[in-house]
Every structure is written in C-alpha cells, then in structure tokens.
Coordinates of C-alpha atoms and ligand atoms in Angstrom, one line a residue:
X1177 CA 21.0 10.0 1.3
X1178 CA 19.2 8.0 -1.0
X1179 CA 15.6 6.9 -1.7
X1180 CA 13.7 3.6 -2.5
X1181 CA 10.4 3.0 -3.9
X1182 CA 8.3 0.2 -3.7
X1183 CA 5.7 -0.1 -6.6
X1184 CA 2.8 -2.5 -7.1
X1185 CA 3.9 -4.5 -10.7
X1186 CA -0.3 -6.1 -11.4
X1187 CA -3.2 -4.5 -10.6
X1188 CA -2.8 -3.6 -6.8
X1189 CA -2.9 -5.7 -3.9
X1190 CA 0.5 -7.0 -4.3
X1191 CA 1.4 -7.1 -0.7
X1192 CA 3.1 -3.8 -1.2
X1193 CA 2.1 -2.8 2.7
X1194 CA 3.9 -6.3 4.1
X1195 CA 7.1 -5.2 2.1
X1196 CA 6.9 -1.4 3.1
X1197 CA 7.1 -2.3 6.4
X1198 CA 10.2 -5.2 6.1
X1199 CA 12.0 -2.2 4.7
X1200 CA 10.6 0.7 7.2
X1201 CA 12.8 -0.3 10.3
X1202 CA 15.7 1.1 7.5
X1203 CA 13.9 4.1 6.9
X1204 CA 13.3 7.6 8.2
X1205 CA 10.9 9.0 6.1
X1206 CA 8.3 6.9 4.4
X1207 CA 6.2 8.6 1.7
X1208 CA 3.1 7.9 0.4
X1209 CA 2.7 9.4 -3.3
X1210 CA -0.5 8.8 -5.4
X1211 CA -3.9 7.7 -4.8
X1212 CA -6.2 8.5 -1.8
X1213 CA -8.6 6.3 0.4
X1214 CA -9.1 3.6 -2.2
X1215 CA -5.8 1.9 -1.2
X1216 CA -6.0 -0.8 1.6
X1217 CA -2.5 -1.8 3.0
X1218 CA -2.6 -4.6 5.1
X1219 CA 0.1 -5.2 7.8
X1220 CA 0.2 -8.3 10.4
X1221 CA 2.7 -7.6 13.6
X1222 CA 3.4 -10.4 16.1
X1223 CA -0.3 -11.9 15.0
X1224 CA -2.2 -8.5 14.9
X1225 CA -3.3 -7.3 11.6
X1226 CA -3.5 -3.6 10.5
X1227 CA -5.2 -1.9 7.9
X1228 CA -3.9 1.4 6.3
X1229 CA -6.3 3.3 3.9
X1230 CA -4.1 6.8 3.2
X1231 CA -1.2 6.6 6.3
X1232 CA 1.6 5.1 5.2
X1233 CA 2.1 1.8 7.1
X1234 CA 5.5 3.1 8.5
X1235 CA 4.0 4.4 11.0
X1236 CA 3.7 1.8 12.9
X1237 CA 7.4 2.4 13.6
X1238 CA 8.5 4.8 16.9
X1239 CA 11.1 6.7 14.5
X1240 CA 9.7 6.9 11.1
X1241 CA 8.3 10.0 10.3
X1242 CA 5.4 9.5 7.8
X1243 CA 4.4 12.1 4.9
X1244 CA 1.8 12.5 2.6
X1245 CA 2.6 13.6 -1.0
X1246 CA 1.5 16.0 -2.8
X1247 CA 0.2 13.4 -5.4
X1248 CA -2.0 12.4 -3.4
X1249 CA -5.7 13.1 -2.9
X1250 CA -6.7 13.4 0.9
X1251 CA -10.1 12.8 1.7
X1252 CA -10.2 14.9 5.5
X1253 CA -12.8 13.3 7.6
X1254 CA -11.3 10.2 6.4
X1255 CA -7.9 11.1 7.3
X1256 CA -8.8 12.5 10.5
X1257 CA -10.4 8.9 11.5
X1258 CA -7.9 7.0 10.3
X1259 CA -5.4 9.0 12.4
X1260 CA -7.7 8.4 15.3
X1261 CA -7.7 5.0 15.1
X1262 CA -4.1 4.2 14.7
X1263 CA -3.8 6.8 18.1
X1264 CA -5.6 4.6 20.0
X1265 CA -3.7 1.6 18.7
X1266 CA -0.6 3.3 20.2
X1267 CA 0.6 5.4 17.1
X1268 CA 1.5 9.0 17.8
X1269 CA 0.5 9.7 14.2
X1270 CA -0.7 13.2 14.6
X1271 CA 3.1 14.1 15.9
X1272 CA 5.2 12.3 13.1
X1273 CA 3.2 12.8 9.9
X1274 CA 3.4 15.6 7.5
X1275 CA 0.6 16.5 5.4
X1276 CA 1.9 18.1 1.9
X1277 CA 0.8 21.3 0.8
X1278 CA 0.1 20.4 -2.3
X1279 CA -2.1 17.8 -1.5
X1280 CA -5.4 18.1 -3.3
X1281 CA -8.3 17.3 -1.1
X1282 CA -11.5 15.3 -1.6
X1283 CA -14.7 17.4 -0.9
X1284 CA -18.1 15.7 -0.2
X1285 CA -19.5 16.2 -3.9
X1286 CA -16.2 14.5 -5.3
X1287 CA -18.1 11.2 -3.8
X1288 CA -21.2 12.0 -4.4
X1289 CA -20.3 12.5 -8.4
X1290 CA -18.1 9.1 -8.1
X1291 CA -20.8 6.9 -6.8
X1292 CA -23.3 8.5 -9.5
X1293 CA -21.7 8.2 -12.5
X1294 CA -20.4 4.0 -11.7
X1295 CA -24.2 3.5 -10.8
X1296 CA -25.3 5.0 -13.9
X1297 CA -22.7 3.2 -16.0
X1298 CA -24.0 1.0 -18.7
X1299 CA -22.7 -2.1 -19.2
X1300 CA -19.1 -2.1 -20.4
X1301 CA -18.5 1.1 -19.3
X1302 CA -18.4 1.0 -15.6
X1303 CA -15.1 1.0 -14.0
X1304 CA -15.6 -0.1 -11.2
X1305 CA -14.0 2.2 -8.9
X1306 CA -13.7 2.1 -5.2
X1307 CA -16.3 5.3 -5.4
X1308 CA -14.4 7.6 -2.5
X1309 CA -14.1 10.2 -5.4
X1310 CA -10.8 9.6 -6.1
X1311 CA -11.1 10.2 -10.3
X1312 CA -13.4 13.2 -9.5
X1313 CA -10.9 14.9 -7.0
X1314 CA -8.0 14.5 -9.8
X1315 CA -10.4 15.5 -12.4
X1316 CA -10.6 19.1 -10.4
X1317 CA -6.6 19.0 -10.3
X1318 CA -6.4 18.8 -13.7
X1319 CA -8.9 21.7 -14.4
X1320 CA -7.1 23.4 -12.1
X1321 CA -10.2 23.6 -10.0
X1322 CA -9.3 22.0 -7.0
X1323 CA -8.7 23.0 -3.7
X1324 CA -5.2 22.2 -1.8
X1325 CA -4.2 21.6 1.8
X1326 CA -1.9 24.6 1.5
X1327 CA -5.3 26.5 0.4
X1328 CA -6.6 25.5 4.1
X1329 CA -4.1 27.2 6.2
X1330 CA -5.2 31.0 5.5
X1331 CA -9.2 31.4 6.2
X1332 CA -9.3 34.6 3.4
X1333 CA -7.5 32.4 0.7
X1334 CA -10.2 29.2 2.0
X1335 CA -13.1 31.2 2.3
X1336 CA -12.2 33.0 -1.4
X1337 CA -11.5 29.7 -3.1
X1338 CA -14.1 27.9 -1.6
X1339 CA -16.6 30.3 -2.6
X1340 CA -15.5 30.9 -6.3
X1341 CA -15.5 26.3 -6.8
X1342 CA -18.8 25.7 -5.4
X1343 CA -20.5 28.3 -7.8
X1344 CA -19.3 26.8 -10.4
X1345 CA -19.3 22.9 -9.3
X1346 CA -23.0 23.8 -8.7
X1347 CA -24.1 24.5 -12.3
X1348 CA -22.5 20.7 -13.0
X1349 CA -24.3 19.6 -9.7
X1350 CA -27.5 20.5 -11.0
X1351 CA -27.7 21.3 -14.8
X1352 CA -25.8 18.0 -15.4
X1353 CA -26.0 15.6 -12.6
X1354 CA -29.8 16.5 -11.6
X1355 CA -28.1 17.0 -8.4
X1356 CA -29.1 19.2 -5.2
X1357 CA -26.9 22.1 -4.9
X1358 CA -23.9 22.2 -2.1
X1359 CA -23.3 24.6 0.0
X1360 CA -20.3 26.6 0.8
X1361 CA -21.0 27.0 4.6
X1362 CA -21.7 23.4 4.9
X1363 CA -18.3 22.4 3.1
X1364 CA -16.3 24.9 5.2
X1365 CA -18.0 24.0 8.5
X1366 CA -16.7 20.7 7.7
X1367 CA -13.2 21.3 6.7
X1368 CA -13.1 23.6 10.3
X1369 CA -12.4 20.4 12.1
X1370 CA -9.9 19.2 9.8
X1371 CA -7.8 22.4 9.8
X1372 CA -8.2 22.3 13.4
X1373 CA -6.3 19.5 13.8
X1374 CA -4.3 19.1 11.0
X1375 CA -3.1 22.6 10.6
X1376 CA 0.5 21.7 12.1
X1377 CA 0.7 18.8 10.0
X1378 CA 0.8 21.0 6.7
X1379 CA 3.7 21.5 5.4
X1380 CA 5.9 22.5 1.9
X1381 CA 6.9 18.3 2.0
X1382 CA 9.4 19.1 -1.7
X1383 CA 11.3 21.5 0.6
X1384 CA 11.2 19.1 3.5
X1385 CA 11.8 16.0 1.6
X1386 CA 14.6 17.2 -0.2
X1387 CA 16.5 18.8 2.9
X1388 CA 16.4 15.8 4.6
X1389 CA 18.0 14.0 2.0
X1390 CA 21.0 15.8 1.9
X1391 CA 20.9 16.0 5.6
X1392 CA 22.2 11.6 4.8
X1393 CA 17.9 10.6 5.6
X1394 CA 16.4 7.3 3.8
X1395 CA 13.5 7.9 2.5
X1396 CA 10.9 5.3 1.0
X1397 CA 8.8 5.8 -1.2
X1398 CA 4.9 4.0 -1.1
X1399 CA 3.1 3.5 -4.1
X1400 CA -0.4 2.3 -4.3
X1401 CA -2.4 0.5 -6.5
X1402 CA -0.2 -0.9 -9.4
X1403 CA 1.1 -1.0 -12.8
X1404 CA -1.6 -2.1 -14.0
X1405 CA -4.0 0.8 -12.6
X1406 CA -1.9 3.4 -13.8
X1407 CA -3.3 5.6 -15.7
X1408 CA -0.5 6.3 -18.4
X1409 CA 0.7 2.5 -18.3
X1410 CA -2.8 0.8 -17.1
X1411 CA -5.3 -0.9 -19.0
X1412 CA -7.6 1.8 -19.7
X1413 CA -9.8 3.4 -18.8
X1414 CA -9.9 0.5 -16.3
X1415 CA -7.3 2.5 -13.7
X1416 CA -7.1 4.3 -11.3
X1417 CA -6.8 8.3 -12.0
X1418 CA -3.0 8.6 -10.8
X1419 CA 0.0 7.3 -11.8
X1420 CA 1.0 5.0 -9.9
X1421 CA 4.0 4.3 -11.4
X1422 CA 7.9 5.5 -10.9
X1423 CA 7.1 8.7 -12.5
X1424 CA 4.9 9.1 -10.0
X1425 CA 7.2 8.3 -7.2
X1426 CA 9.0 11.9 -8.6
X1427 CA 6.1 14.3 -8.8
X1428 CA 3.6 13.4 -6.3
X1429 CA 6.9 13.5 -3.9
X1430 CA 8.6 16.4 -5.5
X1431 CA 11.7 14.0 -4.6
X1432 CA 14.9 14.8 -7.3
X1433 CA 15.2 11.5 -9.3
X1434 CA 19.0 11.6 -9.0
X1435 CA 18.2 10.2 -4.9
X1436 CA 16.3 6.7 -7.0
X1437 CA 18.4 4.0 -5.6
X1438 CA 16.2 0.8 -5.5
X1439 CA 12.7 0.2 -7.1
X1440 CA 11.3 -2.9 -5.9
X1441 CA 8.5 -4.1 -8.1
X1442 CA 5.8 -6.3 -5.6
X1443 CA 3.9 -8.9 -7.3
X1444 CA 1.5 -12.3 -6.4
X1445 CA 3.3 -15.4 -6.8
X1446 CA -0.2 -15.7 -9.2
X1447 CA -2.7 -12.7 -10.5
X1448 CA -5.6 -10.5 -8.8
X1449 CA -7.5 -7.6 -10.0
X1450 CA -10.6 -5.8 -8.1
X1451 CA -13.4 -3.9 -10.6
X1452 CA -13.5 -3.8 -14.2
X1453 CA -11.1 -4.2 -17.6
X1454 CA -8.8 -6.7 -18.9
X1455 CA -7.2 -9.6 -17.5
X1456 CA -5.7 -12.0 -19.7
X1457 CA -4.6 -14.9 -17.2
X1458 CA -7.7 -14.7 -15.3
X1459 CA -9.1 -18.2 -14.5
X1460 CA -13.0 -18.7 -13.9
X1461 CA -13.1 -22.7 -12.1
X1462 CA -12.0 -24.2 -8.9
X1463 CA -8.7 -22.9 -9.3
X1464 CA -9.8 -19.3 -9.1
X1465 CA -12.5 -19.8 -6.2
X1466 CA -9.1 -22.0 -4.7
X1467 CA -6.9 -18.9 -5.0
X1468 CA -9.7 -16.7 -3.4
X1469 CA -10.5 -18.7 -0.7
X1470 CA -7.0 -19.4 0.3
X1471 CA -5.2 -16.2 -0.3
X1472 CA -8.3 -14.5 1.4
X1473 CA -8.7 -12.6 -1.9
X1474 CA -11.2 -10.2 -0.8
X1475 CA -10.5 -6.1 -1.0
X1476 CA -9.4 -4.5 1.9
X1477 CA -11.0 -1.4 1.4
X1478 CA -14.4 -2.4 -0.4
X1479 CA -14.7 -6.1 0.6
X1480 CA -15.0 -6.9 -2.5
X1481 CA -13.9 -10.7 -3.8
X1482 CA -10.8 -10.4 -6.0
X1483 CA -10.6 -12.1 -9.2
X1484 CA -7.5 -14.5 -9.6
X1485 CA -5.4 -16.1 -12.5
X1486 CA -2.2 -17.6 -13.1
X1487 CA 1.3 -15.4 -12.9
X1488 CA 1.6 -13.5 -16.1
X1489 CA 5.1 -12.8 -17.5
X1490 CA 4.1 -10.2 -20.3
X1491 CA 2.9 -8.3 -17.2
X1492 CA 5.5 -7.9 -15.3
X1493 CA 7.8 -7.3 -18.3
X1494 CA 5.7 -4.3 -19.1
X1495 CA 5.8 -3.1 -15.4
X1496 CA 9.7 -3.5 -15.2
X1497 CA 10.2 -1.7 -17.9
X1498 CA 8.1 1.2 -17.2
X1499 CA 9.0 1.4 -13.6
X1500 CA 13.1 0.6 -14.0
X1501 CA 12.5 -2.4 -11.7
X1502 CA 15.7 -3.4 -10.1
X1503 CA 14.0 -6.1 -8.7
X1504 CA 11.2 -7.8 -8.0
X1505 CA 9.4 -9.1 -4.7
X1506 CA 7.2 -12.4 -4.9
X1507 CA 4.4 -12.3 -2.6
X1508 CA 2.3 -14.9 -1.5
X1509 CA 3.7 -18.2 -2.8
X1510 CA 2.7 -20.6 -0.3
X1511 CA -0.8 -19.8 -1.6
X1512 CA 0.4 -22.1 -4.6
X1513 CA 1.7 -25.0 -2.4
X1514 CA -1.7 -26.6 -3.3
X1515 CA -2.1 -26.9 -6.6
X1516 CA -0.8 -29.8 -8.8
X1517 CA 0.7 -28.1 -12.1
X1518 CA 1.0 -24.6 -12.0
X1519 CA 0.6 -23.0 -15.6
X1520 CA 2.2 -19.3 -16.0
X1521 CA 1.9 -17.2 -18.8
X1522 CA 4.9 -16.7 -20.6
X1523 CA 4.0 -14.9 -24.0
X1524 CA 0.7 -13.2 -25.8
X1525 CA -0.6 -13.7 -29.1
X1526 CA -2.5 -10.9 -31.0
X1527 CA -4.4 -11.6 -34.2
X1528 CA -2.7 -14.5 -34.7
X1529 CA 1.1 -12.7 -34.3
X1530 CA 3.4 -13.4 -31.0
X1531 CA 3.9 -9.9 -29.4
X1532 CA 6.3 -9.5 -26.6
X1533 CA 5.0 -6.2 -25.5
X1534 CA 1.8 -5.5 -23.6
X1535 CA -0.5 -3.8 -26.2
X1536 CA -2.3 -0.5 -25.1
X1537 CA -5.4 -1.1 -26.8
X1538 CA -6.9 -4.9 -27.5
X1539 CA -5.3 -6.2 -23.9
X1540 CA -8.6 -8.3 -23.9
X1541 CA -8.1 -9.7 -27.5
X1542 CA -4.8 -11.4 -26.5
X1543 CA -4.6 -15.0 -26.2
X1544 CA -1.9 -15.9 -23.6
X1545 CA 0.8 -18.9 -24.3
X1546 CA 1.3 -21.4 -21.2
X1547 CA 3.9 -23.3 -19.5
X1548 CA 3.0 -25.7 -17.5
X1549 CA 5.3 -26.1 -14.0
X1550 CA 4.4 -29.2 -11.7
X1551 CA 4.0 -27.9 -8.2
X1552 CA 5.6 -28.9 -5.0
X1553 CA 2.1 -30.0 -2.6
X1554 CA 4.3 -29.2 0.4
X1555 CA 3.4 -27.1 3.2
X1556 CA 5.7 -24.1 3.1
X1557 CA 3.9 -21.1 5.0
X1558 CA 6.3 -19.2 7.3
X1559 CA 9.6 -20.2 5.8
X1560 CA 12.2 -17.7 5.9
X1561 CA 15.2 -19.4 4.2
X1562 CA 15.3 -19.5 0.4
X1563 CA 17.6 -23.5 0.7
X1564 CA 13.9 -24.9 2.7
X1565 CA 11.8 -24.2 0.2
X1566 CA 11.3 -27.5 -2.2
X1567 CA 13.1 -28.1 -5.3
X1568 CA 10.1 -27.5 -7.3
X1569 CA 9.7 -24.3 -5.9
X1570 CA 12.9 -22.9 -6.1
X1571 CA 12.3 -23.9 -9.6
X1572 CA 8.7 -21.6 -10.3
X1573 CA 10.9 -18.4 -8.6
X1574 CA 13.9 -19.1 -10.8
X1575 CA 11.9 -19.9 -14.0
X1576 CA 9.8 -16.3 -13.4
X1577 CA 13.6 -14.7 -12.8
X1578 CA 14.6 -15.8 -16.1
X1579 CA 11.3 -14.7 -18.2
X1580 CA 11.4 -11.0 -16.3
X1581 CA 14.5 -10.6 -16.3
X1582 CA 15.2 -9.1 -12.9
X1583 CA 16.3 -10.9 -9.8
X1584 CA 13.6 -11.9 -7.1
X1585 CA 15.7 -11.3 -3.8
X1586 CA 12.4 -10.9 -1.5
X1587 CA 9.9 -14.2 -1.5
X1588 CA 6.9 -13.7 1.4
X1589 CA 5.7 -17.0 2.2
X1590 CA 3.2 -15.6 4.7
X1591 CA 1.4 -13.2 6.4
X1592 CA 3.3 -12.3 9.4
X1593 CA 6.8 -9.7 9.1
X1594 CA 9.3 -13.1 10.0
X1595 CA 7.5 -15.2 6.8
X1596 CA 10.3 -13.7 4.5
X1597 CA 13.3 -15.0 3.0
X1598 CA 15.6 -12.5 1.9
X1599 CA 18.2 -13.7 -1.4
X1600 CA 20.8 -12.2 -2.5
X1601 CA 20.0 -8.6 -0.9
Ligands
IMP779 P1 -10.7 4.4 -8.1 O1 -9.3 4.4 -7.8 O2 -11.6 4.3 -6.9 O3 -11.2 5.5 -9.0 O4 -11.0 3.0 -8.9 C1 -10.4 2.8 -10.2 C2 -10.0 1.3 -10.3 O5 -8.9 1.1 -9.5 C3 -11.1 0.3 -9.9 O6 -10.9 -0.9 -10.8 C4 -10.7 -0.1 -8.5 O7 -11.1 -1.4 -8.1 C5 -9.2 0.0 -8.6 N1 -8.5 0.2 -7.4 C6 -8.4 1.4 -6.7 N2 -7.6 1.3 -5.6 C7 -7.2 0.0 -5.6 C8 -6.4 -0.7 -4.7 O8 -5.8 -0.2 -3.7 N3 -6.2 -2.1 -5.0 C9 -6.7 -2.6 -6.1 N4 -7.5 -2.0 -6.9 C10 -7.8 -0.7 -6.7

C-alpha cells in the first residue's frame, strides 16, 4: 500500500545495495528506476559477496519480485549475462523480474560514441563516465530517437524503427564521428537473442506497479548513483545523464507520488566520488590513501580507485532537501574507527561570503569551514546495537543529526546484512 525509496545522498557508492537489501525481506516489489549498467551494487550474505550492475539486489530474495523501470536504460547482452549469472547462483531471475516497456535500450553504437568522445576529451572536459553508453542512450530518449523494450515485442514495429534510427545515426556515425557505418541486420541479429528470452519479461510496469499497490503490495524503490550525479541537482556536467533523484523515483517508475512513504537518504560516514568534477572535502594525503585502502574504495563496476574526503554537511543538506529525506542512513563508520580527529565539513564559503546552500555553478570555488571531532580508535566493525558503540562515536552520528537535520535511524558498521544497528525505526 505504500512505497519507499532509497536514494544515494553524495556521489554514488553509498552502500545503497547493503540497505536495499536490510529493507527487501519487507518488500514485494523492488524497483530499480534510473541509470543502466554503470551502477555497481554490492551485497555480502552469510560471507558471500554479490555484485548487481542493472538487477535490483532484491532478487536475491525467494518472494520479491524485481522490476526494471522505465527510467532506466537496459543495455541487452548485458542484461541477459547478468541474469545468467545470478541463475546459476540460485536466483530464478528470469521468472520474477519484469522488464518495463518503456525502457530505453542501449545499442552497440551508444558505447562506441561514449568511449569516443571521453577519449577525445581535452583536459577539463572529460567526465569521466563509466563509458557503457549510458549519456548517449538518454541523449536518443530525449531526441526522441530511441528505441524501447516495448518497440521489441512486434518484429514490423522493430524492423521499421530499427531501420529508420540507423539511417540517420549513420550520417553522425560517419560525417561526425569518422566512424564505420552500423548495420541494421547486425543490430537486429543481436537484439534476436534478447527478445528471445526476455520477451515474457516485458511488460506495461506503470500499469503493473500501480495495481499492485492498491492490491496492499510494498514496493521499494532503488535508486542509483546519487545526489550528487544527478543531472538536475548534480555538479555538472560532472553527472550522470538521469535523475537520480526523488523525482526520479516518480517517472522512471510511473509510481503515483501520493504511495511516497519513506525516503531514506544513504550516505558514507566520510566522502567518495569516482570520475571527474567537484569535490570540496576531498583530501589528497595519508588520510585519503587510509580511507581507500580501508574502505576498499575501488569502483565496482570500473575498478576504478575512489577518491575520498571528510563528511560534508552542505552536501547532504542539499540532498535532503531535494530528495524530501525523511531520514538518513550512515554507512560505513567503522571505516573511521582509525583516525585520531575526524574533521567534517560543516559550512562553505564563496568569495569570501558564508553560503548555506550548495551553489550550482563555482562548487569548486568553495572553501569548506571544519570542525574538528576527536575520534574513538576502538574497534567497532560488526556492532549492531547503537548503546556499544563508544561515546565518541555516538557523538560524530549525533553531531551530523543535528547539522542535517534529519534523524539517522540506520548506522552499517560493516559489510555483512547483521553489521547494522537499527535506532529509533
Ligand atoms: P556515466 O553514468 O557512465 O555517464 O558516467 C557519468 C559520471 O557518473 C561519471 O563521473 C561516473 O564515474 C559516475 N557514475 C556513474 N555510475 C556511477 C555509480 O554507480 N557510482 C558512482 N559513480 C558513478
């Protein structure tokens, strides 16, 4: 009868897929929204770790029934060997997932543009992007050039649209790009397996979504990326190409807001941020290489090493606010246990003037006020009740309650689903 949604409040990698699943075993429909393959949801069971790229991580649960949103971008071979995968782990996946109609989908050239144009970036310019054509893909949605699942399920309506948008993503192919041309029997040949398969999966998921709701179902929805990457509320042009965000929860779901009960905000007990743009409390000494060692700060999906910095406030004011946080989730705090003092950002300064807002423009012209918090140097992976923790750590989660002004009612103090202590819920 209702819906959650968990959102990432920095710049992805929150521990969003840890949370997801605490709150799954609840849940009877998880959703996943926005984004495409670039996301990389880690989730560790009894000791086994599992990675989710574009499955929701629900399904790792016998009764959820897992559903991709119209918001999001599905890339098929990728989808397809995902789903593989997680069948041979034990997940019936290809019997409880629903693929939305609406769901744009990646085609080869959508990578082959992505990669191209963040090699040929000059300095300054390049994004850094996870290069599985994500921005590309939503470029074509918004020229109303794309093709979606829905498109895939009549051969005449395929064959038709297929033709008529690589004719014309051709002349960009090659009188822009310098490209090779594509060609339409190659893309279709390809997508034949796809539709093979995942022709039951396809489905009208607003109609579905929205049945089931009144039907009494709890349905969560999965963001990915963050706040931060969104690209109405992100630091760009360093984002992502979705929003990410709670508006994003509504129409890449098709979900009525009126069904919004909880939005859980996730966020680092400290900061990370994989490619490009601004990132005010970033450190660049042994703390950082401290953080990245120990927090295993390394993308899930491109491997690449993550670069860390203290918790900023201003930051997850702006992401409560845009979002309509009701709370927020503290992830990975026993990463701090080893560090002395533990400064957090509490304000930003621009030209010289104290701002309490995160600017759109000139994020990397801020300079960030600090408090300094002594830190507690005691062991405290794995524990699951919030009286345990030491003093001085009860004191960093209470002092970040204050400045954001939500309450913190999930800490994760570790990897596995039992390192969580649950406040106040
Ligand atoms: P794209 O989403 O591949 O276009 O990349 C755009 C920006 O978002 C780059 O800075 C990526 O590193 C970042 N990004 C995309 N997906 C994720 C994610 O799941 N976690 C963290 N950063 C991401």
């Amino acid at each position: 009868m209702s819906a959650d949604l968990v959102v990432g409040a920095q710049w992805g990698d929150e521990g969003k897929a840890k949370v997801i699943d605490y709150l799954s075993k609840d849940i009877d429909i998880i959703v996943r929204y926005q984004g495409g393959a670039n996301a990389g949801h880690t989730v560790v069971v009894d000791g086994k770790k599992y990675v989710f790229h574009l499955i929701p991580s629900g399904v790792i649960y016998p009764n959820t029934i897992c559903v991709i949103g119209n918001g999001v971008v599905l890339d098929p071979d990728f989808f397809l060997k995902e789903c593989v995968s997680l069948q041979n782990e034990g997940f019936d996946v290809f019997n409880k997932t629903y693929i939305s109609d609406g769901c744009h989908i990646i085609l080869p050239f959508h990578q082959t543009i992505d990669s191209l144009l963040e090699s040929n970036s000059m300095p300054g310019e390049k994004i850094g992007t996870t290069k599985r054509g994500i921005g590309i893909c939503y470029a074509d949605k918004m020229m109303r050039t794309g093709l979606r699942a829905g498109d895939l399920l009549d051969d005449t309506i395929l064959k038709n649209k297929l033709k008529m948008i690589v004719q014309k993503k051709n002349l960009t192919l090659t009188k822009l790009y310098g490209l090779q041309p594509v060609t339409y029997e190659d893309i279709y040949e390809k997508l034949k397996s796809f539709i093979e398969r995942a022709r039951k999966m396809i489905i009208n998921t607003p109609y579905y979504l929205n049945e089931e709701l009144k039907k009494g179902k709890r349905i969560l929805l999965e963001g990915a990326q963050g706040t931060g990457l969104d690209v109405d509320f992100g630091t760009y042009p360093f984002v992502t190409s979705s929003n990410s965000t709670t508006g994003g929860a509504i129409t890449g779901s098709g979900i009525s807001f009126h069904y919004l009960k909880h939005v859980y905000g996730i966020s680092k007990a400290y900061t990370t941020r994989v490619g490009e743009g601004p990132f005010p409390t970033e450190l660049f000494d042994d703390d950082a290489e401290k953080m990245r060692e120990l927090g295993h700060e390394f993308g899930a999906t491109t491997g690449r090493p993550r670069r860390c910095g203290w918790f900023d406030v201003e930051m997850i004011k702006h992401s409560v606010r845009v979002n309509g946080m009701t709370s927020l989730v503290l992830t990975k705090i026993d990463i701090l246990s080893n560090y002395d003092k533990i400064p957090v950002g509490v304000g930003y300064e621009l030209n010289g003037k104290k701002i309490d807002f995160l600017p759109t423009s000139g994020l990397e012209n801020v300079k960030v006020i600090y408090e300094e918090l002594p830190g507690w140097n005691t062991n405290i992976s794995g524990i699951s009740n919030f009286n345990n923790l030491p003093g001085k750590c009860k004191d960093y989660i209470e002092f970040l309650e204050k400045r954001i002004g939500v309450p913190i009612n999930i800490i994760s103090t570790g990897p596995d689903r039992t390192h969580t202590i649950i406040r106040n819920i």
